[in-house]
PDB file of C-alpha atoms and ligand atoms in Angstrom:
ATOM      1  CA  MET A 336       0.000   0.000   0.000  1.00  0.00           C
ATOM      2  CA  LYS A 337       2.739   2.360   1.018  1.00  0.00           C
ATOM      3  CA  ALA A 338       4.743   1.440  -2.055  1.00  0.00           C
ATOM      4  CA  THR A 339       1.820   2.099  -4.433  1.00  0.00           C
ATOM      5  CA  LEU A 340       1.166   5.489  -2.918  1.00  0.00           C
ATOM      6  CA  LEU A 341       4.805   6.394  -3.258  1.00  0.00           C
ATOM      7  CA  SER A 342       5.061   5.282  -6.867  1.00  0.00           C
ATOM      8  CA  SER A 343       1.911   7.164  -7.857  1.00  0.00           C
ATOM      9  CA  LEU A 344       3.359  10.287  -6.262  1.00  0.00           C
ATOM     10  CA  VAL A 345       6.502   9.847  -8.323  1.00  0.00           C
ATOM     11  CA  VAL A 346       4.434   9.496 -11.490  1.00  0.00           C
ATOM     12  CA  CYS A 347       2.477  12.640 -10.678  1.00  0.00           C
ATOM     13  CA  GLY A 348       5.667  14.549 -10.043  1.00  0.00           C
ATOM     14  CA  ALA A 349       7.113  13.447 -13.343  1.00  0.00           C
ATOM     15  CA  LEU A 350       4.005  14.558 -15.219  1.00  0.00           C
ATOM     16  CA  ALA A 351       3.501  17.811 -13.382  1.00  0.00           C
ATOM     17  CA  ALA A 352       6.895  19.247 -14.254  1.00  0.00           C
ATOM     18  CA  PRO A 353       6.605  19.383 -18.061  1.00  0.00           C
ATOM     19  CA  LEU A 354       3.014  20.573 -17.796  1.00  0.00           C
ATOM     20  CA  SER A 355       3.944  23.571 -15.687  1.00  0.00           C
ATOM     21  CA  VAL A 356       6.786  24.429 -18.060  1.00  0.00           C
ATOM     22  CA  GLN A 357       4.289  24.400 -20.926  1.00  0.00           C
ATOM     23  CA  ALA A 358       1.911  26.606 -18.989  1.00  0.00           C
ATOM     24  CA  GLU A 359       4.739  28.990 -18.297  1.00  0.00           C
ATOM     25  CA  GLU A 360       5.700  29.188 -21.966  1.00  0.00           C
ATOM     26  CA  GLY A 361       2.070  29.706 -22.925  1.00  0.00           C
ATOM     27  CA  GLY A 362       1.886  32.569 -20.439  1.00  0.00           C
ATOM     28  CA  MET A 363       5.003  34.182 -21.872  1.00  0.00           C
ATOM     29  CA  THR A 364       3.679  33.934 -25.414  1.00  0.00           C
ATOM     30  CA  GLU A 365       0.381  35.429 -24.295  1.00  0.00           C
ATOM     31  CA  ALA A 366       2.134  38.315 -22.538  1.00  0.00           C
ATOM     32  CA  GLY A 367       4.179  38.807 -25.707  1.00  0.00           C
ATOM     33  CA  ARG A 368       1.022  38.959 -27.818  1.00  0.00           C
ATOM     34  CA  GLN A 369      -0.187  41.884 -25.729  1.00  0.00           C
ATOM     35  CA  ILE A 370       3.102  43.728 -26.103  1.00  0.00           C
ATOM     36  CA  PHE A 371       2.919  43.063 -29.831  1.00  0.00           C
ATOM     37  CA  ASN A 372      -0.661  44.378 -30.000  1.00  0.00           C
ATOM     38  CA  HIS A 373       0.429  47.577 -28.291  1.00  0.00           C
ATOM     39  CA  ASN A 374       3.619  48.222 -30.222  1.00  0.00           C
ATOM     40  CA  CYS A 375       3.680  46.372 -33.502  1.00  0.00           C
ATOM     41  CA  THR A 376       0.266  45.434 -35.004  1.00  0.00           C
ATOM     42  CA  ALA A 377      -0.290  48.938 -36.337  1.00  0.00           C
ATOM     43  CA  CYS A 378       2.305  48.145 -38.985  1.00  0.00           C
ATOM     44  CA  HIS A 379       2.782  44.369 -38.989  1.00  0.00           C
ATOM     45  CA  SER A 380      -0.036  42.035 -39.993  1.00  0.00           C
ATOM     46  CA  LEU A 381      -0.266  38.578 -38.481  1.00  0.00           C
ATOM     47  CA  GLU A 382      -1.745  37.132 -41.624  1.00  0.00           C
ATOM     48  CA  PRO A 383       0.786  34.940 -43.383  1.00  0.00           C
ATOM     49  CA  SER A 384       2.631  36.753 -46.154  1.00  0.00           C
ATOM     50  CA  LYS A 385       0.449  39.837 -45.954  1.00  0.00           C
ATOM     51  CA  ASN A 386       2.526  43.001 -45.982  1.00  0.00           C
ATOM     52  CA  THR A 387       0.920  46.156 -44.652  1.00  0.00           C
ATOM     53  CA  PHE A 388       2.969  49.194 -43.690  1.00  0.00           C
ATOM     54  CA  GLY A 389       5.637  46.781 -42.488  1.00  0.00           C
ATOM     55  CA  PRO A 390       6.503  43.304 -43.780  1.00  0.00           C
ATOM     56  CA  SER A 391       4.705  40.211 -42.452  1.00  0.00           C
ATOM     57  CA  LEU A 392       6.476  38.758 -39.436  1.00  0.00           C
ATOM     58  CA  ILE A 393       5.321  35.169 -39.918  1.00  0.00           C
ATOM     59  CA  GLY A 394       8.332  32.891 -39.484  1.00  0.00           C
ATOM     60  CA  ILE A 395      10.502  35.863 -38.533  1.00  0.00           C
ATOM     61  CA  VAL A 396      12.758  33.968 -36.112  1.00  0.00           C
ATOM     62  CA  GLY A 397      15.582  32.557 -38.212  1.00  0.00           C
ATOM     63  CA  ARG A 398      14.525  34.486 -41.340  1.00  0.00           C
ATOM     64  CA  GLN A 399      16.942  36.453 -43.472  1.00  0.00           C
ATOM     65  CA  ALA A 400      16.401  40.229 -43.111  1.00  0.00           C
ATOM     66  CA  ALA A 401      14.554  41.892 -46.005  1.00  0.00           C
ATOM     67  CA  SER A 402      13.418  38.569 -47.467  1.00  0.00           C
ATOM     68  CA  MET A 403       9.629  39.024 -47.757  1.00  0.00           C
ATOM     69  CA  PRO A 404       8.670  39.036 -51.436  1.00  0.00           C
ATOM     70  CA  ARG A 405       6.878  42.156 -52.694  1.00  0.00           C
ATOM     71  CA  PHE A 406       7.767  44.312 -49.687  1.00  0.00           C
ATOM     72  CA  SER A 407       9.768  47.384 -50.483  1.00  0.00           C
ATOM     73  CA  TYR A 408      12.493  47.446 -47.872  1.00  0.00           C
ATOM     74  CA  SER A 409      14.867  50.322 -47.273  1.00  0.00           C
ATOM     75  CA  ASP A 410      18.342  49.975 -48.774  1.00  0.00           C
ATOM     76  CA  ALA A 411      19.666  49.965 -45.218  1.00  0.00           C
ATOM     77  CA  MET A 412      17.659  46.835 -44.423  1.00  0.00           C
ATOM     78  CA  LYS A 413      18.520  45.157 -47.723  1.00  0.00           C
ATOM     79  CA  ASP A 414      22.221  45.782 -47.138  1.00  0.00           C
ATOM     80  CA  SER A 415      22.180  44.793 -43.466  1.00  0.00           C
ATOM     81  CA  GLY A 416      23.055  41.143 -44.112  1.00  0.00           C
ATOM     82  CA  LEU A 417      21.256  40.243 -40.877  1.00  0.00           C
ATOM     83  CA  THR A 418      19.535  37.026 -39.936  1.00  0.00           C
ATOM     84  CA  TRP A 419      16.758  37.426 -37.394  1.00  0.00           C
ATOM     85  CA  THR A 420      18.239  35.370 -34.596  1.00  0.00           C
ATOM     86  CA  GLU A 421      16.809  35.933 -31.133  1.00  0.00           C
ATOM     87  CA  ASP A 422      19.865  37.976 -30.317  1.00  0.00           C
ATOM     88  CA  ASN A 423      19.394  40.300 -33.290  1.00  0.00           C
ATOM     89  CA  LEU A 424      15.657  40.592 -32.607  1.00  0.00           C
ATOM     90  CA  ARG A 425      16.480  41.640 -29.066  1.00  0.00           C
ATOM     91  CA  LYS A 426      18.784  44.384 -30.368  1.00  0.00           C
ATOM     92  CA  TRP A 427      16.198  45.386 -32.956  1.00  0.00           C
ATOM     93  CA  ILE A 428      13.340  45.901 -30.508  1.00  0.00           C
ATOM     94  CA  SER A 429      15.540  47.662 -27.977  1.00  0.00           C
ATOM     95  CA  ASP A 430      16.949  50.136 -30.523  1.00  0.00           C
ATOM     96  CA  ASN A 431      16.248  49.404 -34.189  1.00  0.00           C
ATOM     97  CA  ASP A 432      18.019  52.528 -35.476  1.00  0.00           C
ATOM     98  CA  ALA A 433      21.222  51.480 -33.755  1.00  0.00           C
ATOM     99  CA  LEU A 434      21.116  48.005 -35.305  1.00  0.00           C
ATOM    100  CA  VAL A 435      20.203  49.180 -38.820  1.00  0.00           C
ATOM    101  CA  PRO A 436      20.932  52.900 -39.216  1.00  0.00           C
ATOM    102  CA  GLY A 437      18.641  54.328 -41.892  1.00  0.00           C
ATOM    103  CA  THR A 438      15.838  51.765 -41.481  1.00  0.00           C
ATOM    104  CA  ARG A 439      12.342  52.920 -42.429  1.00  0.00           C
ATOM    105  CA  MET A 440      10.796  51.405 -39.320  1.00  0.00           C
ATOM    106  CA  ARG A 441       9.797  53.932 -36.704  1.00  0.00           C
ATOM    107  CA  HIS A 442      11.961  53.870 -33.620  1.00  0.00           C
ATOM    108  CA  VAL A 443      10.986  51.266 -31.021  1.00  0.00           C
ATOM    109  CA  SER A 444      12.593  50.901 -27.645  1.00  0.00           C
ATOM    110  CA  ILE A 445      11.623  47.877 -25.582  1.00  0.00           C
ATOM    111  CA  THR A 446      14.533  47.617 -23.197  1.00  0.00           C
ATOM    112  CA  ASP A 447      12.991  45.638 -20.354  1.00  0.00           C
ATOM    113  CA  GLN A 448      14.528  42.158 -20.493  1.00  0.00           C
ATOM    114  CA  ALA A 449      11.319  40.385 -19.413  1.00  0.00           C
ATOM    115  CA  GLN A 450       9.257  42.243 -22.020  1.00  0.00           C
ATOM    116  CA  GLN A 451      11.825  41.314 -24.663  1.00  0.00           C
ATOM    117  CA  ASP A 452      11.596  37.647 -23.598  1.00  0.00           C
ATOM    118  CA  TYR A 453       7.800  37.730 -23.874  1.00  0.00           C
ATOM    119  CA  LEU A 454       7.826  39.429 -27.238  1.00  0.00           C
ATOM    120  CA  ILE A 455      10.412  37.032 -28.655  1.00  0.00           C
ATOM    121  CA  SER A 456       8.457  34.073 -27.303  1.00  0.00           C
ATOM    122  CA  PHE A 457       5.430  35.423 -29.182  1.00  0.00           C
ATOM    123  CA  LEU A 458       7.427  36.046 -32.376  1.00  0.00           C
ATOM    124  CA  ARG A 459       8.703  32.474 -32.189  1.00  0.00           C
ATOM    125  CA  SER A 460       5.083  31.245 -32.192  1.00  0.00           C
ATOM    126  CA  LEU A 461       4.373  32.981 -35.530  1.00  0.00           C
ATOM    127  CA  LYS A 462       4.636  30.179 -38.045  1.00  0.00           C
TER     128      LYS A 462
HETATM  129  C1  HEC B1336       5.318  52.529 -37.621  1.00  0.00           C
HETATM  130  C2  HEC B1336       5.280  51.215 -38.226  1.00  0.00           C
HETATM  131  C3  HEC B1336       6.013  50.087 -37.538  1.00  0.00           C
HETATM  132  C4  HEC B1336       5.928  49.688 -36.226  1.00  0.00           C
HETATM  133  C5  HEC B1336       5.103  50.313 -35.103  1.00  0.00           C
HETATM  134  C6  HEC B1336       6.766  48.514 -36.099  1.00  0.00           C
HETATM  135  N1  HEC B1336       7.350  48.217 -37.305  1.00  0.00           N
HETATM  136 FE1  HEC B1336       8.652  46.696 -37.668  1.00  0.00          FE
HETATM  137  N2  HEC B1336       8.910  47.365 -39.570  1.00  0.00           N
HETATM  138  C7  HEC B1336       8.272  48.461 -40.144  1.00  0.00           C
HETATM  139  C8  HEC B1336       8.830  48.722 -41.454  1.00  0.00           C
HETATM  140  C9  HEC B1336       8.402  49.828 -42.416  1.00  0.00           C
HETATM  141  C10 HEC B1336       9.838  47.751 -41.652  1.00  0.00           C
HETATM  142  C11 HEC B1336      10.792  47.648 -42.847  1.00  0.00           C
HETATM  143  C12 HEC B1336      12.008  48.482 -42.453  1.00  0.00           C
HETATM  144  C13 HEC B1336      13.020  48.727 -43.552  1.00  0.00           C
HETATM  145  O1  HEC B1336      12.877  48.227 -44.672  1.00  0.00           O
HETATM  146  O2  HEC B1336      13.986  49.460 -43.247  1.00  0.00           O
HETATM  147  C14 HEC B1336       9.858  46.908 -40.457  1.00  0.00           C
HETATM  148  C15 HEC B1336      10.696  45.811 -40.270  1.00  0.00           C
HETATM  149  C16 HEC B1336      10.674  44.974 -39.189  1.00  0.00           C
HETATM  150  C17 HEC B1336      11.445  43.759 -39.059  1.00  0.00           C
HETATM  151  C18 HEC B1336      12.376  43.167 -40.127  1.00  0.00           C
HETATM  152  C19 HEC B1336      11.530  42.324 -41.056  1.00  0.00           C
HETATM  153  C20 HEC B1336      12.245  41.685 -42.211  1.00  0.00           C
HETATM  154  O3  HEC B1336      11.539  41.062 -43.038  1.00  0.00           O
HETATM  155  O4  HEC B1336      13.465  41.767 -42.320  1.00  0.00           O
HETATM  156  C21 HEC B1336      11.148  43.220 -37.850  1.00  0.00           C
HETATM  157  C22 HEC B1336      11.703  41.939 -37.261  1.00  0.00           C
HETATM  158  C23 HEC B1336      10.182  44.096 -37.216  1.00  0.00           C
HETATM  159  N3  HEC B1336       9.923  45.146 -38.057  1.00  0.00           N
HETATM  160  C24 HEC B1336       9.634  43.880 -35.964  1.00  0.00           C
HETATM  161  C25 HEC B1336       8.814  44.791 -35.310  1.00  0.00           C
HETATM  162  C26 HEC B1336       8.351  44.614 -33.952  1.00  0.00           C
HETATM  163  C27 HEC B1336       8.619  43.393 -33.090  1.00  0.00           C
HETATM  164  C28 HEC B1336       7.608  45.718 -33.649  1.00  0.00           C
HETATM  165  C29 HEC B1336       6.955  46.068 -32.326  1.00  0.00           C
HETATM  166  C30 HEC B1336       7.851  46.156 -31.186  1.00  0.00           C
HETATM  167  C31 HEC B1336       7.605  46.590 -34.820  1.00  0.00           C
HETATM  168  N4  HEC B1336       8.339  45.981 -35.805  1.00  0.00           N
HETATM  169  C32 HEC B1336       6.939  47.794 -34.919  1.00  0.00           C
HETATM  170  C33 HEC B1336       7.264  49.199 -39.550  1.00  0.00           C
HETATM  171  C34 HEC B1336       6.919  49.150 -38.211  1.00  0.00           C
END
């Protein structure tokens, strides 16, 4: 009896851990969506391959900069040679003009590390 109780506790523990990690990630992505709605949706559509004032950001993590077809990027962005790694995205949202001087995107400055984490978690979910 004692042994069964113990082993079922162990099983619960093993299951609970990954679930709470998932919940945590879901919460981060959700927080990121709100930051995105406040700061980015005015110019970036979430519909796949739809460019509005800014290029679509679907699949942005890992994408080559200035690679959306039919969007007219600035020369600065075309010549940047950047790949949108998490590290570069972090620099971009904290000070885009510093990363790509001459970009056409309006200045954004999200410098809070937690907010950056949330936003990047959300961007990673855009597939
Ligand atoms: C005022 C409009 C505007 C806002 C607000 C805006 N962007 Fe942009 N974004 C643009 C434009 C325009 C470009 C293209 C810039 C260029 O070609 O120099 C761009 C480019 C980008 C790129 C590079 C895309 C590519 O295909 O290389 C990323 C990433 C990006 N924006 C993310 C964001 C995020 C995240 C936010 C919110 C924090 C945001 N933008 C807010 C207009 C905007």
